[in-house]
Coordinates of C-alpha atoms and ligand atoms in Angstrom, one line a residue:
M172 CA 28.7 -4.9 -13.3
P173 CA 26.1 -4.9 -16.1
D174 CA 22.5 -4.8 -15.1
G175 CA 21.5 -8.4 -15.6
W176 CA 18.0 -8.2 -13.9
S177 CA 16.1 -6.9 -16.6
R178 CA 17.5 -9.1 -19.2
L179 CA 17.0 -12.0 -16.9
W180 CA 13.1 -11.4 -16.4
A181 CA 11.7 -8.3 -18.2
P182 CA 11.0 -10.1 -21.7
H183 CA 8.5 -12.3 -20.3
R184 CA 7.1 -10.1 -17.5
M185 CA 5.0 -6.8 -17.5
S186 CA 7.0 -3.6 -17.3
Y187 CA 5.2 -1.4 -14.9
L188 CA 7.0 1.8 -14.9
S189 CA 9.1 2.3 -18.0
G190 CA 8.9 3.9 -21.5
E191 CA 6.1 2.4 -23.9
N192 CA 4.6 0.3 -20.9
R193 CA 3.8 2.9 -18.8
P194 CA 0.1 4.0 -18.6
L195 CA -0.4 7.7 -19.5
P196 CA -3.2 10.1 -20.2
G197 CA -3.4 9.8 -23.9
N198 CA -2.2 6.2 -24.7
D199 CA -4.1 3.0 -24.3
V200 CA -1.6 1.2 -22.0
V201 CA -3.4 -1.3 -19.9
C202 CA -3.0 -0.3 -16.1
P203 CA -0.7 -2.9 -14.9
F204 CA -2.1 -2.7 -11.3
C205 CA -5.5 -3.6 -12.7
A206 CA -4.2 -6.4 -14.8
V207 CA -1.9 -8.1 -12.5
P208 CA -4.5 -9.7 -10.5
A209 CA -5.9 -11.7 -13.3
L210 CA -2.6 -13.6 -13.7
S211 CA -1.2 -16.5 -11.5
D212 CA 0.7 -15.4 -8.4
E213 CA 3.9 -16.7 -10.2
D214 CA 3.0 -14.6 -13.6
G215 CA 2.0 -11.8 -11.7
L216 CA 4.6 -11.9 -9.0
I217 CA 1.8 -11.6 -6.5
V218 CA 2.7 -12.4 -2.7
A219 CA -0.6 -12.4 -1.2
R220 CA -4.4 -11.5 -2.0
G221 CA -6.6 -9.6 0.1
K222 CA -10.2 -8.5 -0.2
E223 CA -9.9 -5.4 -1.6
A224 CA -6.0 -5.2 -2.1
Y225 CA -3.0 -7.2 -3.0
V226 CA 0.7 -7.4 -2.4
V227 CA 3.0 -7.5 -5.4
M228 CA 6.6 -7.5 -5.9
N229 CA 7.8 -4.1 -7.7
L230 CA 9.4 -4.9 -11.0
Y231 CA 11.8 -1.9 -10.5
P232 CA 12.8 -2.4 -6.9
Y233 CA 14.7 0.4 -4.9
N234 CA 16.0 -2.5 -2.8
A235 CA 15.6 -6.5 -2.5
G236 CA 12.0 -7.2 -1.4
H237 CA 10.4 -4.1 -2.2
L238 CA 6.6 -4.6 -2.2
L239 CA 3.7 -2.8 -3.6
I240 CA 0.4 -3.0 -1.7
C241 CA -2.3 -2.0 -4.5
A242 CA -6.1 -1.6 -4.2
Y243 CA -7.9 -3.9 -6.4
R244 CA -9.8 -0.8 -7.6
H245 CA -8.5 1.7 -10.4
V246 CA -8.6 4.8 -8.2
A247 CA -5.6 7.5 -7.8
D248 CA -5.9 9.0 -4.7
L249 CA -5.6 8.0 -0.9
T250 CA -9.0 10.0 -0.7
D251 CA -10.6 8.1 -3.1
L252 CA -10.4 4.8 -1.2
S253 CA -13.4 3.4 1.0
D254 CA -12.6 3.1 4.7
S255 CA -12.2 -0.5 4.4
E256 CA -9.7 -0.3 1.5
R257 CA -7.8 2.1 3.4
N258 CA -7.8 -0.2 6.6
E259 CA -6.8 -3.3 4.4
I260 CA -4.0 -1.5 2.5
F261 CA -2.4 -0.6 6.1
E262 CA -3.0 -4.2 7.4
L263 CA -1.3 -5.6 4.4
T264 CA 1.4 -3.2 5.0
S265 CA 2.0 -4.3 8.3
H266 CA 1.7 -8.0 7.5
S267 CA 4.3 -7.3 4.8
M268 CA 6.6 -5.7 7.4
K269 CA 6.6 -8.7 9.7
V270 CA 7.1 -11.1 6.9
L271 CA 9.8 -9.5 5.5
R272 CA 11.6 -9.1 9.0
M273 CA 11.0 -12.9 9.3
V274 CA 12.5 -13.8 5.9
S275 CA 15.1 -11.3 5.5
G276 CA 15.9 -9.7 8.7
A277 CA 15.0 -6.5 7.6
N278 CA 16.1 -3.6 10.0
G279 CA 13.8 -1.0 9.0
F280 CA 11.4 0.0 6.2
N281 CA 10.7 3.1 4.1
L282 CA 6.9 3.1 3.4
G283 CA 5.2 5.7 1.4
M284 CA 2.8 6.5 -1.4
N285 CA 3.6 8.8 -4.1
Q286 CA 0.4 10.7 -4.9
G287 CA 0.1 12.3 -8.5
A288 CA 2.7 12.3 -11.4
V289 CA 4.6 15.3 -10.1
S290 CA 5.3 13.5 -7.0
G291 CA 7.3 10.6 -9.2
A292 CA 4.6 7.9 -9.1
G293 CA 5.1 5.6 -12.2
V294 CA 1.7 4.7 -12.2
A295 CA -0.2 7.6 -10.8
A296 CA -3.5 6.6 -11.9
H297 CA -3.6 3.7 -9.7
I298 CA -2.9 3.9 -5.8
H299 CA -0.2 1.8 -4.6
Q300 CA 1.9 1.8 -1.2
H301 CA 5.5 1.1 -1.3
V302 CA 6.9 -1.2 1.1
V303 CA 10.9 -1.1 0.9
P304 CA 12.9 -3.1 3.4
R305 CA 16.2 -1.8 4.7
W306 CA 19.2 -3.2 6.2
A307 CA 22.0 -1.4 8.1
G308 CA 24.7 -0.5 5.5
D309 CA 22.6 -0.8 2.4
A310 CA 22.3 1.8 -0.2
N311 CA 20.4 5.0 0.0
F312 CA 16.6 4.8 -0.4
M313 CA 16.7 6.0 -4.0
P314 CA 20.4 5.4 -5.4
I315 CA 18.8 5.1 -9.2
I316 CA 18.3 7.4 -11.7
G317 CA 16.7 5.6 -14.6
Q318 CA 18.4 2.3 -14.1
T319 CA 17.7 -0.6 -12.1
K320 CA 20.7 -1.9 -9.7
V321 CA 21.7 -5.3 -9.3
L322 CA 19.9 -7.3 -6.6
P323 CA 20.9 -10.3 -4.7
Q324 CA 17.9 -12.6 -5.4
L325 CA 15.8 -13.0 -8.3
L326 CA 12.4 -11.5 -8.0
Q327 CA 10.7 -15.1 -8.4
E328 CA 12.7 -16.5 -5.6
T329 CA 11.9 -13.6 -3.3
R330 CA 8.2 -13.9 -4.1
A331 CA 8.2 -17.5 -3.2
A332 CA 10.0 -17.0 -0.1
L333 CA 7.3 -14.4 1.0
A334 CA 4.4 -16.0 -0.2
N335 CA 5.7 -19.4 1.6
S336 CA 6.2 -17.2 4.9
W337 CA 3.0 -15.3 4.5
D338 CA 0.9 -17.4 6.7
L339 CA 3.3 -18.0 9.2
V340 CA 3.3 -14.5 11.3
D341 CA 0.1 -13.2 12.9
Ligands
ZN274 ZN1 -5.5 0.3 -12.5

């Protein structure tokens, strides 16, 4: 089955990770994680906004409901964060897990931060925590080499479902 996802939404959404849209040393591409908060929640695919960090759908998800917890501040490394930024990123991670469990019945999660371009970080200059929900029998964590897999729900629908449920868990 062809990858209908990128054709459905990529033309009118920012591309985080691939090709010419990827911010790299030496090009002038605007950092997507700095730009997203200026957009509406719907256009930016933002699930929730905290004081120092926010929750956004990953445009290139490893699995349905793959979220990114991004600091508002453009810093690269975990050691660059303030205590309060670090704390809020982990509070938002924990809250995201509760919401994903409620909305999607996720059985487990892969959590993590790639630190530095050599680690595989697509946007290495701006720290972001991955929250990847898992279900029994789903695909491997990273089944994709250079291609987005077909996902069962549109990102916008998932965003709305998660945002609408955000305040329903403690
Ligand atoms: Zn940034």
